[in-house]
């Protein structure tokens, strides 16, 4: 298979980003992902600002951000198993083309909020199989430490697109209106589809079976292995730390910021994540990283508790950057999880966890919006920070003494 690194090839722990990007297939996949995600972030900023301008409601604004996460509750996992049934390249191309059409519909002027929410729901539903297919083929492209570095590079650039999309998105939307953002997002999906179409098919060896049966197998694979189960639960904690993204505009209004400057708050956590990922993957030895997962997860929520004081913009930005940097433990957890799952079940297993996490994040954002109506945006962020810390502590206490979990 062209551009693929065989399992026996370079697994040296000195592998760097240059070695990963030397693989042509990885470069194509990375480029397509970055392009489409830049458009996605621009569109998300457009939706959040549009809804807040029209409603002035913290709850509806949080709902507009959260709605793209909610489809995972209703079929995201079932769609994800398509990545184990059909050629993974074809799954990604089809999802990109369908999403381009749906996003273009968002550009229709005076779109009713209900219709806008339904379209966002459909776009996110198509993200489930695309994400699962993308994650499932990475171990086929890269091996050993090269795979870990490849995942880190993907996560870094993913968070960089959040930073760039949020920073530029606020300025673009305020200057030109939201419709242009939706047109740009649709164009990025088309470009992504053209790039992905050049990949090898990466067809999985999956027999013809019912989707529900395949889904049950993936769930059983995760729940039957303590390490996979622990890593999946660790991933779920991210739901608590993502609520500041949904409450950035209301928090900005609370401290007197315009909507375009509120995008700085949206970009802070991804910016910290980029820095934390670089330090964790390039400055910490591979064998030491698993031991940091639990402590970093717990510590990542502590900065959010400072939002209770409703600090000014510079202080709040520093707190959110610290939260993002500590949340970089997710890179290591993700890489280990994917590596532990058999290839023939990888797409569906990734989809199960990703869809569940997406659903939990969406629900957390909706609840955070409701809490913000009573406690203010700063108070809601602090409450979710404290709740996340408590959840992390309970998870560590419940699993920390089990040798099979700690040792993997």
XYZ file of C-alpha atoms in Angstrom:
408
model
C 0.000 0.000 0.000
C 1.567 3.264 -1.123
C 2.740 5.592 1.603
C 2.272 3.019 4.374
C 4.830 2.307 7.074
C 4.988 -1.400 7.866
C 4.811 -2.454 11.502
C 8.411 -3.654 11.405
C 9.708 -0.325 10.166
C 11.168 2.491 12.183
C 9.774 2.389 15.684
C 12.731 4.310 17.109
C 11.802 6.541 20.016
C 13.790 9.413 18.474
C 11.213 9.775 15.705
C 10.235 13.399 15.072
C 7.589 15.289 13.157
C 9.776 15.336 10.055
C 9.781 11.534 9.934
C 5.997 11.448 10.168
C 5.422 14.015 7.446
C 7.801 12.120 5.179
C 4.939 9.622 4.693
C 2.940 10.881 1.698
C -0.330 9.266 2.783
C -0.124 10.915 6.186
C 0.543 14.320 4.598
C -2.587 13.996 2.485
C -4.769 12.955 5.403
C -3.346 15.691 7.617
C -3.841 18.374 4.959
C -7.448 17.390 4.302
C -8.240 17.377 8.010
C -6.659 20.764 8.687
C -8.469 22.411 5.774
C -11.916 21.115 6.725
C -11.463 21.839 10.426
C -10.432 25.443 9.773
C -13.704 25.909 7.957
C -15.597 24.178 10.761
C -14.253 26.521 13.428
C -15.073 29.555 11.324
C -18.633 28.284 10.958
C -18.943 27.542 14.692
C -17.947 31.093 15.570
C -20.499 32.330 13.037
C -23.276 30.286 14.614
C -22.447 31.317 18.190
C -22.248 35.027 17.358
C -25.351 34.895 15.163
C -27.458 33.251 17.863
C -26.239 35.558 20.635
C -26.900 38.651 18.496
C -30.421 37.445 17.763
C -31.371 36.204 21.249
C -28.972 37.664 23.893
C -29.482 34.341 25.696
C -26.564 32.487 27.292
C -28.576 29.252 27.187
C -29.457 29.482 23.477
C -25.886 30.499 22.679
C -24.507 27.478 24.526
C -27.119 25.312 22.807
C -26.001 26.571 19.395
C -22.462 25.431 20.173
C -23.590 22.205 21.803
C -26.046 21.176 19.107
C -23.228 19.971 16.864
C -22.270 17.501 19.603
C -25.716 16.060 20.245
C -26.124 13.746 17.203
C -23.797 11.312 18.938
C -26.704 10.462 21.238
C -28.845 9.421 18.265
C -26.898 7.128 16.016
C -23.348 8.479 16.003
C -21.951 5.109 17.057
C -24.012 3.228 14.470
C -22.719 5.468 11.710
C -19.149 5.115 12.976
C -19.093 1.364 12.317
C -19.319 2.173 8.591
C -15.570 2.744 8.889
C -15.201 -1.002 9.493
C -17.621 -2.031 6.752
C -16.598 0.073 3.723
C -13.270 1.365 2.362
C -12.271 4.071 4.788
C -11.285 6.505 2.044
C -14.777 6.226 0.521
C -16.409 6.829 3.886
C -14.462 10.065 4.381
C -15.089 11.352 0.850
C -18.830 10.655 1.033
C -19.119 12.375 4.422
C -17.246 15.449 3.148
C -19.451 15.832 0.068
C -22.687 15.476 2.011
C -21.523 17.948 4.655
C -20.585 20.496 1.979
C -24.181 20.458 0.730
C -25.670 20.778 4.213
C -23.367 23.627 5.259
C -24.246 25.573 2.114
C -27.870 25.466 3.225
C -26.836 27.289 6.410
C -25.905 30.292 4.254
C -29.559 30.905 3.345
C -30.512 34.335 4.779
C -32.816 34.593 7.820
C -32.541 30.885 8.555
C -34.939 30.003 11.421
C -33.091 28.802 14.500
C -34.886 25.454 14.516
C -33.824 24.709 10.934
C -30.298 25.906 11.661
C -30.082 23.522 14.617
C -31.369 20.611 12.514
C -28.772 21.247 9.792
C -25.987 21.459 12.369
C -27.245 18.198 13.822
C -27.041 16.484 10.426
C -23.555 17.837 9.709
C -22.243 16.492 13.000
C -23.911 13.118 12.454
C -21.791 12.726 9.312
C -18.660 13.596 11.277
C -18.904 10.322 13.232
C -18.017 7.922 10.376
C -15.462 10.353 8.939
C -13.643 10.713 12.257
C -13.696 6.967 12.907
C -12.314 6.191 9.447
C -9.587 8.814 9.811
C -8.459 7.518 13.199
C -8.649 3.875 12.106
C -6.254 4.238 9.166
C -3.530 6.080 11.080
C -2.059 2.844 12.542
C -2.040 1.441 8.998
C 0.022 4.412 7.837
C 2.390 4.673 10.796
C 3.907 2.285 13.337
C 5.492 2.387 16.797
C 6.642 5.759 18.090
C 6.048 7.138 14.614
C 2.347 6.479 15.172
C 2.382 8.251 18.567
C 4.143 11.261 17.051
C 1.684 11.210 14.158
C -1.253 11.314 16.561
C 0.432 14.156 18.463
C 0.984 16.105 15.241
C -2.640 15.611 14.337
C -3.837 16.786 17.759
C -1.524 19.805 17.725
C -2.725 20.939 14.323
C -6.320 20.159 15.280
C -6.053 22.511 18.234
C -4.189 25.055 16.112
C -7.159 25.128 13.756
C -9.311 25.897 16.790
C -7.031 28.812 17.684
C -6.851 30.170 14.134
C -10.522 29.524 13.439
C -11.699 31.250 16.597
C -9.349 34.240 16.297
C -9.932 34.855 12.601
C -13.538 33.719 12.754
C -14.636 36.448 15.141
C -13.129 39.154 12.944
C -14.508 37.666 9.699
C -18.028 37.173 11.018
C -18.261 40.642 12.566
C -16.874 42.229 9.380
C -18.772 40.250 6.731
C -21.624 38.433 8.457
C -22.093 34.698 9.022
C -23.122 33.648 5.484
C -19.594 33.966 4.089
C -18.322 31.733 6.919
C -20.740 28.985 5.922
C -19.751 29.219 2.246
C -16.076 28.955 3.200
C -16.806 25.924 5.378
C -18.609 24.193 2.492
C -15.641 24.906 0.206
C -13.213 23.362 2.700
C -15.222 20.134 2.719
C -14.999 19.962 -1.075
C -11.230 20.514 -0.999
C -10.885 17.879 1.721
C -12.836 15.368 -0.380
C -10.538 15.956 -3.367
C -7.422 15.367 -1.252
C -8.784 12.287 0.535
C -9.805 10.772 -2.802
C -6.080 10.383 -3.574
C -5.515 8.110 -0.566
C -5.340 4.346 -0.791
C -8.702 2.712 -0.013
C -7.600 1.141 3.318
C -10.390 -1.402 3.086
C -10.937 -3.171 6.448
C -11.292 -6.931 6.648
C -14.838 -6.957 8.014
C -17.404 -9.635 7.166
C -20.942 -8.735 6.148
C -22.838 -8.234 9.388
C -25.636 -6.147 10.781
C -24.640 -2.706 12.028
C -26.089 -3.319 15.505
C -24.155 -6.581 15.818
C -20.931 -4.831 14.871
C -21.678 -2.077 17.372
C -22.241 -4.613 20.165
C -18.865 -6.188 19.355
C -17.120 -2.802 19.623
C -18.764 -1.988 22.935
C -17.853 -5.435 24.249
C -14.247 -4.958 23.134
C -13.981 -1.757 25.179
C -15.796 -2.897 28.299
C -14.083 -6.299 28.510
C -10.561 -4.868 28.790
C -9.819 -2.818 31.938
C -7.213 -0.623 30.282
C -9.462 0.284 27.349
C -12.338 0.923 29.737
C -10.181 3.196 31.890
C -8.870 5.138 28.894
C -12.419 5.598 27.609
C -13.596 6.970 30.959
C -10.572 9.241 31.078
C -11.565 10.657 27.697
C -15.067 11.425 28.972
C -13.628 13.917 31.454
C -13.006 16.321 28.573
C -16.717 17.172 28.656
C -16.162 19.308 31.754
C -13.244 21.288 30.328
C -14.977 22.148 27.040
C -17.779 24.225 28.559
C -15.774 27.519 28.429
C -15.958 27.315 24.613
C -19.750 27.412 24.725
C -19.801 30.221 27.312
C -17.036 32.401 25.856
C -19.362 34.982 24.291
C -21.596 35.325 27.391
C -18.495 35.546 29.600
C -17.023 38.190 27.301
C -20.227 40.202 27.599
C -20.073 39.759 31.384
C -16.690 41.513 31.500
C -17.556 44.049 28.781
C -15.996 42.524 25.645
C -17.329 42.758 22.104
C -18.188 39.511 20.295
C -15.039 39.563 18.148
C -12.778 39.829 21.217
C -14.695 37.012 22.906
C -13.194 34.713 20.286
C -9.911 35.124 22.192
C -11.503 33.166 25.031
C -12.528 30.425 22.591
C -8.962 30.168 21.345
C -7.252 30.022 24.753
C -7.864 26.353 25.630
C -6.795 25.086 22.163
C -3.673 27.283 22.332
C -2.724 25.768 25.680
C -3.433 22.294 24.298
C -0.950 22.864 21.467
C 1.779 23.902 23.899
C 1.008 21.068 26.316
C 1.008 18.463 23.549
C 4.395 19.611 22.303
C 5.933 19.405 25.769
C 4.333 16.056 26.569
C 5.327 14.327 23.322
C 8.701 15.945 22.673
C 10.080 16.531 26.186
C 8.672 13.594 28.177
C 9.961 10.056 27.627
C 7.397 7.671 26.081
C 7.571 5.244 29.020
C 6.819 8.071 31.490
C 3.744 9.446 29.710
C 1.158 6.857 30.871
C 1.935 7.651 34.521
C 1.009 11.298 33.925
C -2.462 10.633 32.546
C -4.363 10.626 35.843
C -2.544 13.526 37.554
C -2.813 15.732 34.472
C -6.517 14.958 34.102
C -7.170 15.987 37.705
C -5.017 19.135 37.506
C -6.599 20.281 34.237
C -9.810 21.338 35.996
C -8.265 23.406 38.767
C -7.674 26.559 36.656
C -11.353 26.655 35.648
C -12.380 27.089 39.274
C -10.745 30.538 39.203
C -13.501 31.706 36.862
C -15.769 32.036 39.925
C -14.038 35.368 40.619
C -14.905 36.608 37.096
C -11.322 37.774 36.494
C -10.439 40.274 33.741
C -9.539 39.066 30.261
C -5.739 38.562 30.720
C -6.197 36.478 33.883
C -9.010 34.426 32.386
C -6.941 33.768 29.256
C -4.060 32.512 31.420
C -6.391 30.173 33.324
C -7.849 28.751 30.116
C -4.399 28.282 28.553
C -3.295 26.352 31.668
C -6.405 24.184 31.439
C -5.688 23.433 27.778
C -2.031 22.605 28.413
C -2.919 20.039 31.086
C -5.678 18.570 28.915
C -2.955 17.432 26.499
C -2.996 14.109 28.375
C -5.752 13.211 25.915
C -3.139 12.809 23.145
C -1.399 9.982 24.967
C -4.676 8.384 26.038
C -5.995 8.499 22.474
C -2.867 6.996 20.941
C -2.763 4.175 23.477
C -6.460 3.391 23.059
C -6.250 3.158 19.265
C -3.108 1.023 19.413
C -4.769 -1.479 21.775
C -7.843 -2.104 19.578
C -7.599 -4.735 16.775
C -7.617 -3.219 13.287
C -10.819 -4.971 12.195
C -12.672 -3.359 15.110
C -10.765 -0.090 15.310
C -13.113 2.196 13.411
C -16.191 1.145 15.347
C -14.446 1.174 18.738
C -13.083 4.655 18.117
C -16.524 5.710 16.953
C -18.197 4.395 20.108
C -15.892 6.393 22.372
C -15.883 9.477 20.143
C -19.667 9.469 19.806
C -20.150 8.996 23.549
C -17.685 11.773 24.332
C -19.342 14.053 21.797
C -22.742 13.370 23.325
C -21.483 14.015 26.852
C -19.796 17.244 25.748
C -22.951 18.439 24.056
C -25.086 17.720 27.108
C -22.517 19.405 29.360
C -22.640 22.541 27.224
C -26.429 22.644 27.316
C -26.438 22.256 31.107
C -23.680 24.868 31.407
C -25.835 27.303 29.460
C -28.732 26.735 31.864
C -26.447 27.154 34.888
C -25.049 30.368 33.385
C -28.546 31.879 33.311
C -28.553 31.726 37.126
C -24.877 31.794 38.146
C -23.407 33.839 35.309
C -20.969 32.502 32.731
C -18.001 32.754 35.122
C -19.863 30.906 37.849
C -20.940 28.152 35.448
C -17.369 27.617 34.232
C -16.154 27.363 37.836
C -18.905 24.902 38.764
C -17.974 22.642 35.870
C -14.293 22.939 36.787
C -15.042 21.750 40.310
C -17.295 18.974 38.991
C -14.592 17.800 36.591
C -11.997 17.714 39.349
C -14.327 15.670 41.531
C -15.062 13.239 38.674
C -11.338 12.833 37.943
C -10.591 12.220 41.613
C -13.305 9.575 41.866
C -12.033 7.865 38.698
C -8.468 7.794 40.003
C -9.514 6.458 43.383
C -11.713 3.802 41.816
C -9.096 2.510 39.391
C -5.721 3.537 40.757
C -5.270 0.407 42.861
C -6.025 -2.021 40.042
C -2.777 -3.344 38.663
C -4.266 -4.387 35.332
C -5.433 -0.798 34.702
C -2.253 0.929 35.739
C -0.020 -1.496 33.909
C -2.259 -1.730 30.851
